[in-house]
């Protein structure tokens, strides 16, 4: 039986892996799965913002990155030439502003929610209100140290909640897109196993806990793509597309 509830979608953080959300959205559009609400954190916030700015048309979002060359992609990053942060974030902001303009979160036809965290040790959750400029909300949500500086005293939403299921409307059918996965690191060096594997494993366990309140959780197999391998963005998008298509065969949305 078809689910008649309004549908909400939470797009989680996950650096390069977050590009999988684009494939998910394209499949949803093709299968006429109507979303009432979308929430995003970090990379998920960037995708949420671009999707909204492109008239909630996932084909436009898909084409944007499939037509983007690697040299164009590199231009989005501006090294700070300091130990920390690694990047200034100004070029990324300019790129996003070219789509967002000066629009506010409440200016869009669908409900969108963007989260960030306060900078202090306990990293309290911040859910931006409808009067917040979309560019300010998204930049704060993806300000992950040491990659980017804090943004107006706020940092990456993932410090509090990686997959923002908890901010979705309780009465809606909640879908969680969790890009953190249990990756095979058997072929990596000991340095990677020590400094990378356990960090991602911890995040994997955290996101699993956050997704418990969702009605359905979508997870992805990114093997052997690493979480910071941004140059695989087109491959990751296709992974997201293929994954959700296989789920649609099994689940009735």
PDB file of C-alpha atoms in Angstrom:
ATOM      1  CA  UNK A   1       0.000   0.000   0.000  1.00  0.00           C
ATOM      2  CA  UNK A   2       1.327   3.429  -0.918  1.00  0.00           C
ATOM      3  CA  UNK A   3       2.383   5.624   1.997  1.00  0.00           C
ATOM      4  CA  UNK A   4       0.116   8.685   2.070  1.00  0.00           C
ATOM      5  CA  UNK A   5       2.092  10.737   4.615  1.00  0.00           C
ATOM      6  CA  UNK A   6       4.043  13.821   3.568  1.00  0.00           C
ATOM      7  CA  UNK A   7       7.662  12.861   3.080  1.00  0.00           C
ATOM      8  CA  UNK A   8      10.688  14.476   4.713  1.00  0.00           C
ATOM      9  CA  UNK A   9      14.287  13.821   3.718  1.00  0.00           C
ATOM     10  CA  UNK A  10      17.440  14.280   5.812  1.00  0.00           C
ATOM     11  CA  UNK A  11      20.699  14.603   3.851  1.00  0.00           C
ATOM     12  CA  UNK A  12      23.651  13.833   6.081  1.00  0.00           C
ATOM     13  CA  UNK A  13      27.184  15.138   6.082  1.00  0.00           C
ATOM     14  CA  UNK A  14      30.082  13.097   4.792  1.00  0.00           C
ATOM     15  CA  UNK A  15      32.475  15.229   2.721  1.00  0.00           C
ATOM     16  CA  UNK A  16      32.926  13.791  -0.798  1.00  0.00           C
ATOM     17  CA  UNK A  17      30.570  10.902  -0.089  1.00  0.00           C
ATOM     18  CA  UNK A  18      27.781  13.481   0.212  1.00  0.00           C
ATOM     19  CA  UNK A  19      27.637  13.767  -3.580  1.00  0.00           C
ATOM     20  CA  UNK A  20      25.600  10.545  -3.460  1.00  0.00           C
ATOM     21  CA  UNK A  21      22.636  12.682  -2.350  1.00  0.00           C
ATOM     22  CA  UNK A  22      22.448  14.121  -5.881  1.00  0.00           C
ATOM     23  CA  UNK A  23      21.865  10.668  -7.361  1.00  0.00           C
ATOM     24  CA  UNK A  24      19.207  10.007  -4.734  1.00  0.00           C
ATOM     25  CA  UNK A  25      17.361  13.236  -5.558  1.00  0.00           C
ATOM     26  CA  UNK A  26      17.469  12.533  -9.299  1.00  0.00           C
ATOM     27  CA  UNK A  27      15.936   9.108  -8.757  1.00  0.00           C
ATOM     28  CA  UNK A  28      13.258  10.593  -6.516  1.00  0.00           C
ATOM     29  CA  UNK A  29      12.393  13.160  -9.190  1.00  0.00           C
ATOM     30  CA  UNK A  30      12.223  10.527 -11.932  1.00  0.00           C
ATOM     31  CA  UNK A  31       9.942   8.350  -9.814  1.00  0.00           C
ATOM     32  CA  UNK A  32       7.767  11.340  -8.866  1.00  0.00           C
ATOM     33  CA  UNK A  33       8.452  10.976  -5.148  1.00  0.00           C
ATOM     34  CA  UNK A  34       7.271  14.299  -3.770  1.00  0.00           C
ATOM     35  CA  UNK A  35       9.195  15.706  -0.812  1.00  0.00           C
ATOM     36  CA  UNK A  36       7.479  18.061   1.607  1.00  0.00           C
ATOM     37  CA  UNK A  37      10.605  18.922   3.592  1.00  0.00           C
ATOM     38  CA  UNK A  38      14.391  18.582   3.219  1.00  0.00           C
ATOM     39  CA  UNK A  39      17.013  19.009   5.940  1.00  0.00           C
ATOM     40  CA  UNK A  40      20.748  19.106   5.342  1.00  0.00           C
ATOM     41  CA  UNK A  41      23.975  19.025   7.312  1.00  0.00           C
ATOM     42  CA  UNK A  42      27.430  19.949   5.997  1.00  0.00           C
ATOM     43  CA  UNK A  43      27.745  18.433   2.494  1.00  0.00           C
ATOM     44  CA  UNK A  44      24.081  17.560   2.789  1.00  0.00           C
ATOM     45  CA  UNK A  45      23.382  21.259   3.415  1.00  0.00           C
ATOM     46  CA  UNK A  46      25.245  22.237   0.238  1.00  0.00           C
ATOM     47  CA  UNK A  47      23.191  19.749  -1.774  1.00  0.00           C
ATOM     48  CA  UNK A  48      19.948  20.883  -0.098  1.00  0.00           C
ATOM     49  CA  UNK A  49      20.716  24.516  -0.880  1.00  0.00           C
ATOM     50  CA  UNK A  50      21.630  23.895  -4.506  1.00  0.00           C
ATOM     51  CA  UNK A  51      18.583  21.676  -5.028  1.00  0.00           C
ATOM     52  CA  UNK A  52      16.322  24.428  -3.697  1.00  0.00           C
ATOM     53  CA  UNK A  53      18.082  27.149  -5.704  1.00  0.00           C
ATOM     54  CA  UNK A  54      17.726  25.077  -8.890  1.00  0.00           C
ATOM     55  CA  UNK A  55      13.939  24.965  -8.500  1.00  0.00           C
ATOM     56  CA  UNK A  56      14.037  21.554  -6.799  1.00  0.00           C
ATOM     57  CA  UNK A  57      15.023  20.064 -10.159  1.00  0.00           C
ATOM     58  CA  UNK A  58      17.510  17.242  -9.592  1.00  0.00           C
ATOM     59  CA  UNK A  59      18.297  16.998 -13.315  1.00  0.00           C
ATOM     60  CA  UNK A  60      19.721  20.526 -13.175  1.00  0.00           C
ATOM     61  CA  UNK A  61      21.759  19.554 -10.114  1.00  0.00           C
ATOM     62  CA  UNK A  62      22.971  16.358 -11.814  1.00  0.00           C
ATOM     63  CA  UNK A  63      23.970  18.282 -14.953  1.00  0.00           C
ATOM     64  CA  UNK A  64      25.755  20.961 -12.923  1.00  0.00           C
ATOM     65  CA  UNK A  65      28.323  18.492 -11.604  1.00  0.00           C
ATOM     66  CA  UNK A  66      28.446  16.111 -14.547  1.00  0.00           C
ATOM     67  CA  UNK A  67      29.318  19.057 -16.778  1.00  0.00           C
ATOM     68  CA  UNK A  68      31.908  20.379 -14.339  1.00  0.00           C
ATOM     69  CA  UNK A  69      35.504  19.526 -15.215  1.00  0.00           C
ATOM     70  CA  UNK A  70      38.011  18.611 -12.526  1.00  0.00           C
ATOM     71  CA  UNK A  71      39.904  21.835 -13.202  1.00  0.00           C
ATOM     72  CA  UNK A  72      36.699  23.806 -12.591  1.00  0.00           C
ATOM     73  CA  UNK A  73      36.115  21.814  -9.420  1.00  0.00           C
ATOM     74  CA  UNK A  74      39.623  22.582  -8.136  1.00  0.00           C
ATOM     75  CA  UNK A  75      38.857  26.294  -8.504  1.00  0.00           C
ATOM     76  CA  UNK A  76      36.278  26.011  -5.711  1.00  0.00           C
ATOM     77  CA  UNK A  77      39.107  25.598  -3.185  1.00  0.00           C
ATOM     78  CA  UNK A  78      41.333  28.501  -2.132  1.00  0.00           C
ATOM     79  CA  UNK A  79      44.342  27.432  -0.021  1.00  0.00           C
ATOM     80  CA  UNK A  80      44.990  29.671   2.982  1.00  0.00           C
ATOM     81  CA  UNK A  81      48.730  28.797   3.028  1.00  0.00           C
ATOM     82  CA  UNK A  82      48.441  28.377   6.772  1.00  0.00           C
ATOM     83  CA  UNK A  83      48.541  25.275   8.908  1.00  0.00           C
ATOM     84  CA  UNK A  84      44.872  25.842   9.795  1.00  0.00           C
ATOM     85  CA  UNK A  85      42.469  26.315   8.195  1.00  0.00           C
ATOM     86  CA  UNK A  86      43.524  24.636   4.982  1.00  0.00           C
ATOM     87  CA  UNK A  87      41.114  26.671   2.848  1.00  0.00           C
ATOM     88  CA  UNK A  88      39.646  30.168   3.133  1.00  0.00           C
ATOM     89  CA  UNK A  89      36.217  29.138   1.841  1.00  0.00           C
ATOM     90  CA  UNK A  90      35.747  32.369  -0.118  1.00  0.00           C
ATOM     91  CA  UNK A  91      35.656  30.696  -3.551  1.00  0.00           C
ATOM     92  CA  UNK A  92      33.156  28.103  -2.380  1.00  0.00           C
ATOM     93  CA  UNK A  93      30.975  30.883  -1.001  1.00  0.00           C
ATOM     94  CA  UNK A  94      31.148  32.829  -4.260  1.00  0.00           C
ATOM     95  CA  UNK A  95      30.167  29.710  -6.219  1.00  0.00           C
ATOM     96  CA  UNK A  96      27.169  29.019  -3.958  1.00  0.00           C
ATOM     97  CA  UNK A  97      26.115  32.679  -3.960  1.00  0.00           C
ATOM     98  CA  UNK A  98      25.874  32.575  -7.746  1.00  0.00           C
ATOM     99  CA  UNK A  99      22.937  30.182  -7.244  1.00  0.00           C
ATOM    100  CA  UNK A 100      21.526  31.263  -3.881  1.00  0.00           C
ATOM    101  CA  UNK A 101      21.657  35.024  -4.554  1.00  0.00           C
ATOM    102  CA  UNK A 102      20.296  36.803  -1.457  1.00  0.00           C
ATOM    103  CA  UNK A 103      17.433  34.411  -0.894  1.00  0.00           C
ATOM    104  CA  UNK A 104      16.414  33.361   2.584  1.00  0.00           C
ATOM    105  CA  UNK A 105      15.583  29.876   3.826  1.00  0.00           C
ATOM    106  CA  UNK A 106      11.896  30.742   3.910  1.00  0.00           C
ATOM    107  CA  UNK A 107      11.802  31.967   0.302  1.00  0.00           C
ATOM    108  CA  UNK A 108      11.381  28.513  -1.216  1.00  0.00           C
ATOM    109  CA  UNK A 109       8.224  26.556  -2.006  1.00  0.00           C
ATOM    110  CA  UNK A 110       9.300  23.558   0.080  1.00  0.00           C
ATOM    111  CA  UNK A 111      10.383  23.583   3.706  1.00  0.00           C
ATOM    112  CA  UNK A 112      14.155  23.384   3.993  1.00  0.00           C
ATOM    113  CA  UNK A 113      16.175  23.167   7.181  1.00  0.00           C
ATOM    114  CA  UNK A 114      19.910  23.699   7.571  1.00  0.00           C
ATOM    115  CA  UNK A 115      21.814  22.900  10.755  1.00  0.00           C
ATOM    116  CA  UNK A 116      25.159  23.983  12.196  1.00  0.00           C
ATOM    117  CA  UNK A 117      26.899  23.724  15.567  1.00  0.00           C
ATOM    118  CA  UNK A 118      28.167  26.302  18.010  1.00  0.00           C
ATOM    119  CA  UNK A 119      31.932  26.592  18.175  1.00  0.00           C
ATOM    120  CA  UNK A 120      32.368  25.922  21.883  1.00  0.00           C
ATOM    121  CA  UNK A 121      33.243  22.492  23.260  1.00  0.00           C
ATOM    122  CA  UNK A 122      29.691  21.116  23.650  1.00  0.00           C
ATOM    123  CA  UNK A 123      28.730  22.104  20.083  1.00  0.00           C
ATOM    124  CA  UNK A 124      25.065  22.961  20.619  1.00  0.00           C
ATOM    125  CA  UNK A 125      22.713  22.388  17.700  1.00  0.00           C
ATOM    126  CA  UNK A 126      21.715  25.413  15.614  1.00  0.00           C
ATOM    127  CA  UNK A 127      18.684  25.169  13.312  1.00  0.00           C
ATOM    128  CA  UNK A 128      18.486  28.297  11.175  1.00  0.00           C
ATOM    129  CA  UNK A 129      15.172  30.132  10.992  1.00  0.00           C
ATOM    130  CA  UNK A 130      13.375  31.112   7.786  1.00  0.00           C
ATOM    131  CA  UNK A 131      14.764  34.657   7.852  1.00  0.00           C
ATOM    132  CA  UNK A 132      18.373  33.471   7.604  1.00  0.00           C
ATOM    133  CA  UNK A 133      20.133  33.955   4.277  1.00  0.00           C
ATOM    134  CA  UNK A 134      20.597  30.532   2.693  1.00  0.00           C
ATOM    135  CA  UNK A 135      24.253  31.278   1.927  1.00  0.00           C
ATOM    136  CA  UNK A 136      24.991  32.049   5.588  1.00  0.00           C
ATOM    137  CA  UNK A 137      23.265  28.887   6.803  1.00  0.00           C
ATOM    138  CA  UNK A 138      24.987  26.590   4.304  1.00  0.00           C
ATOM    139  CA  UNK A 139      28.453  28.086   4.799  1.00  0.00           C
ATOM    140  CA  UNK A 140      28.136  27.668   8.566  1.00  0.00           C
ATOM    141  CA  UNK A 141      26.874  24.109   8.183  1.00  0.00           C
ATOM    142  CA  UNK A 142      29.916  23.024   6.148  1.00  0.00           C
ATOM    143  CA  UNK A 143      32.591  24.974   8.070  1.00  0.00           C
ATOM    144  CA  UNK A 144      34.534  21.918   9.146  1.00  0.00           C
ATOM    145  CA  UNK A 145      37.820  22.638  10.897  1.00  0.00           C
ATOM    146  CA  UNK A 146      40.616  22.271   9.983  1.00  0.00           C
ATOM    147  CA  UNK A 147      39.447  22.473   6.354  1.00  0.00           C
ATOM    148  CA  UNK A 148      37.539  25.766   6.699  1.00  0.00           C
ATOM    149  CA  UNK A 149      37.422  28.528   9.330  1.00  0.00           C
ATOM    150  CA  UNK A 150      34.365  28.951  11.508  1.00  0.00           C
ATOM    151  CA  UNK A 151      31.583  31.027   9.987  1.00  0.00           C
ATOM    152  CA  UNK A 152      30.171  33.768  12.199  1.00  0.00           C
ATOM    153  CA  UNK A 153      31.204  31.741  15.232  1.00  0.00           C
ATOM    154  CA  UNK A 154      29.538  28.558  13.994  1.00  0.00           C
ATOM    155  CA  UNK A 155      31.029  25.302  12.716  1.00  0.00           C
ATOM    156  CA  UNK A 156      29.993  22.173  10.847  1.00  0.00           C
ATOM    157  CA  UNK A 157      26.612  20.792  11.866  1.00  0.00           C
ATOM    158  CA  UNK A 158      28.099  17.308  12.094  1.00  0.00           C
ATOM    159  CA  UNK A 159      29.724  18.141  15.415  1.00  0.00           C
ATOM    160  CA  UNK A 160      26.226  17.831  16.855  1.00  0.00           C
ATOM    161  CA  UNK A 161      24.143  15.830  14.363  1.00  0.00           C
ATOM    162  CA  UNK A 162      25.447  14.342  11.117  1.00  0.00           C
ATOM    163  CA  UNK A 163      22.114  13.136   9.710  1.00  0.00           C
ATOM    164  CA  UNK A 164      19.485  15.681  10.841  1.00  0.00           C
ATOM    165  CA  UNK A 165      16.503  13.342  11.215  1.00  0.00           C
ATOM    166  CA  UNK A 166      15.767  14.964  14.588  1.00  0.00           C
ATOM    167  CA  UNK A 167      14.753  18.297  12.993  1.00  0.00           C
ATOM    168  CA  UNK A 168      12.240  16.798  10.555  1.00  0.00           C
ATOM    169  CA  UNK A 169       8.497  17.079  11.126  1.00  0.00           C
ATOM    170  CA  UNK A 170       7.481  14.284  13.485  1.00  0.00           C
ATOM    171  CA  UNK A 171       4.216  13.560  11.652  1.00  0.00           C
ATOM    172  CA  UNK A 172       5.925  13.038   8.285  1.00  0.00           C
ATOM    173  CA  UNK A 173       7.335   9.877   6.741  1.00  0.00           C
ATOM    174  CA  UNK A 174      11.044  10.371   7.420  1.00  0.00           C
ATOM    175  CA  UNK A 175      13.756   9.285   4.995  1.00  0.00           C
ATOM    176  CA  UNK A 176      17.423   9.426   6.030  1.00  0.00           C
ATOM    177  CA  UNK A 177      20.252   9.470   3.497  1.00  0.00           C
ATOM    178  CA  UNK A 178      23.349   8.359   5.408  1.00  0.00           C
ATOM    179  CA  UNK A 179      26.539   8.310   3.347  1.00  0.00           C
ATOM    180  CA  UNK A 180      28.765   7.039   6.151  1.00  0.00           C
ATOM    181  CA  UNK A 181      29.518   3.388   5.540  1.00  0.00           C
ATOM    182  CA  UNK A 182      31.698   0.582   6.806  1.00  0.00           C
ATOM    183  CA  UNK A 183      34.569   0.866   4.339  1.00  0.00           C
ATOM    184  CA  UNK A 184      37.195  -1.819   3.656  1.00  0.00           C
ATOM    185  CA  UNK A 185      40.601  -0.369   4.565  1.00  0.00           C
ATOM    186  CA  UNK A 186      42.558  -3.618   4.366  1.00  0.00           C
ATOM    187  CA  UNK A 187      44.753  -2.306   1.529  1.00  0.00           C
ATOM    188  CA  UNK A 188      45.572   1.016   3.175  1.00  0.00           C
ATOM    189  CA  UNK A 189      48.777   1.902   4.969  1.00  0.00           C
ATOM    190  CA  UNK A 190      49.101   1.633   8.742  1.00  0.00           C
ATOM    191  CA  UNK A 191      48.974   5.453   8.961  1.00  0.00           C
ATOM    192  CA  UNK A 192      45.556   5.506   7.290  1.00  0.00           C
ATOM    193  CA  UNK A 193      44.282   2.684   9.440  1.00  0.00           C
ATOM    194  CA  UNK A 194      45.298   4.555  12.572  1.00  0.00           C
ATOM    195  CA  UNK A 195      44.271   8.098  11.635  1.00  0.00           C
ATOM    196  CA  UNK A 196      41.409   7.533   9.234  1.00  0.00           C
ATOM    197  CA  UNK A 197      39.634   4.231   9.786  1.00  0.00           C
ATOM    198  CA  UNK A 198      38.682   4.696  13.423  1.00  0.00           C
ATOM    199  CA  UNK A 199      37.487   8.253  12.818  1.00  0.00           C
ATOM    200  CA  UNK A 200      35.119   7.124  10.071  1.00  0.00           C
ATOM    201  CA  UNK A 201      34.038   4.068  12.081  1.00  0.00           C
ATOM    202  CA  UNK A 202      33.072   6.343  14.978  1.00  0.00           C
ATOM    203  CA  UNK A 203      31.040   8.547  12.644  1.00  0.00           C
ATOM    204  CA  UNK A 204      29.420   5.449  11.127  1.00  0.00           C
ATOM    205  CA  UNK A 205      28.234   4.354  14.558  1.00  0.00           C
ATOM    206  CA  UNK A 206      27.018   7.871  15.383  1.00  0.00           C
ATOM    207  CA  UNK A 207      24.972   8.203  12.200  1.00  0.00           C
ATOM    208  CA  UNK A 208      23.415   4.781  12.714  1.00  0.00           C
ATOM    209  CA  UNK A 209      22.148   5.995  16.091  1.00  0.00           C
ATOM    210  CA  UNK A 210      20.826   9.268  14.641  1.00  0.00           C
ATOM    211  CA  UNK A 211      18.916   7.421  11.921  1.00  0.00           C
ATOM    212  CA  UNK A 212      16.938   5.242  14.318  1.00  0.00           C
ATOM    213  CA  UNK A 213      13.990   7.670  14.239  1.00  0.00           C
ATOM    214  CA  UNK A 214      13.732   7.557  10.450  1.00  0.00           C
ATOM    215  CA  UNK A 215      11.114   5.392   8.755  1.00  0.00           C
ATOM    216  CA  UNK A 216      13.642   4.328   6.159  1.00  0.00           C
ATOM    217  CA  UNK A 217      17.432   4.685   6.070  1.00  0.00           C
ATOM    218  CA  UNK A 218      19.402   4.687   2.832  1.00  0.00           C
ATOM    219  CA  UNK A 219      23.067   3.706   3.117  1.00  0.00           C
ATOM    220  CA  UNK A 220      25.684   3.405   0.402  1.00  0.00           C
ATOM    221  CA  UNK A 221      28.625   1.184  -0.455  1.00  0.00           C
ATOM    222  CA  UNK A 222      31.447   3.567  -1.340  1.00  0.00           C
ATOM    223  CA  UNK A 223      34.222   0.980  -1.548  1.00  0.00           C
ATOM    224  CA  UNK A 224      37.007   1.778  -2.348  1.00  0.00           C
ATOM    225  CA  UNK A 225      36.368   5.542  -2.530  1.00  0.00           C
ATOM    226  CA  UNK A 226      37.730   7.478   0.457  1.00  0.00           C
ATOM    227  CA  UNK A 227      35.697  10.134   2.222  1.00  0.00           C
ATOM    228  CA  UNK A 228      37.948  13.017   1.076  1.00  0.00           C
ATOM    229  CA  UNK A 229      38.296  11.849  -2.524  1.00  0.00           C
ATOM    230  CA  UNK A 230      36.430  14.811  -4.018  1.00  0.00           C
ATOM    231  CA  UNK A 231      37.734  14.087  -7.519  1.00  0.00           C
ATOM    232  CA  UNK A 232      35.450  11.023  -7.630  1.00  0.00           C
ATOM    233  CA  UNK A 233      32.369  13.255  -7.338  1.00  0.00           C
ATOM    234  CA  UNK A 234      30.786  12.018 -10.587  1.00  0.00           C
ATOM    235  CA  UNK A 235      31.297   8.372  -9.623  1.00  0.00           C
ATOM    236  CA  UNK A 236      29.814   9.010  -6.176  1.00  0.00           C
ATOM    237  CA  UNK A 237      26.735  10.694  -7.688  1.00  0.00           C
ATOM    238  CA  UNK A 238      26.142   7.596  -9.807  1.00  0.00           C
ATOM    239  CA  UNK A 239      26.526   5.339  -6.763  1.00  0.00           C
ATOM    240  CA  UNK A 240      23.728   7.290  -5.082  1.00  0.00           C
ATOM    241  CA  UNK A 241      21.521   7.004  -8.157  1.00  0.00           C
ATOM    242  CA  UNK A 242      21.974   3.247  -8.520  1.00  0.00           C
ATOM    243  CA  UNK A 243      21.490   2.642  -4.803  1.00  0.00           C
ATOM    244  CA  UNK A 244      18.152   4.408  -4.495  1.00  0.00           C
ATOM    245  CA  UNK A 245      16.856   2.805  -7.704  1.00  0.00           C
ATOM    246  CA  UNK A 246      17.502  -0.623  -6.225  1.00  0.00           C
ATOM    247  CA  UNK A 247      15.700   0.373  -3.010  1.00  0.00           C
ATOM    248  CA  UNK A 248      12.670   1.693  -4.897  1.00  0.00           C
ATOM    249  CA  UNK A 249      12.164  -1.776  -6.309  1.00  0.00           C
ATOM    250  CA  UNK A 250      11.961  -3.207  -2.784  1.00  0.00           C
ATOM    251  CA  UNK A 251      10.195  -0.400  -0.888  1.00  0.00           C
ATOM    252  CA  UNK A 252       6.892   1.294  -1.559  1.00  0.00           C
ATOM    253  CA  UNK A 253       7.274   5.006  -0.941  1.00  0.00           C
TER     254      UNK A 253
END
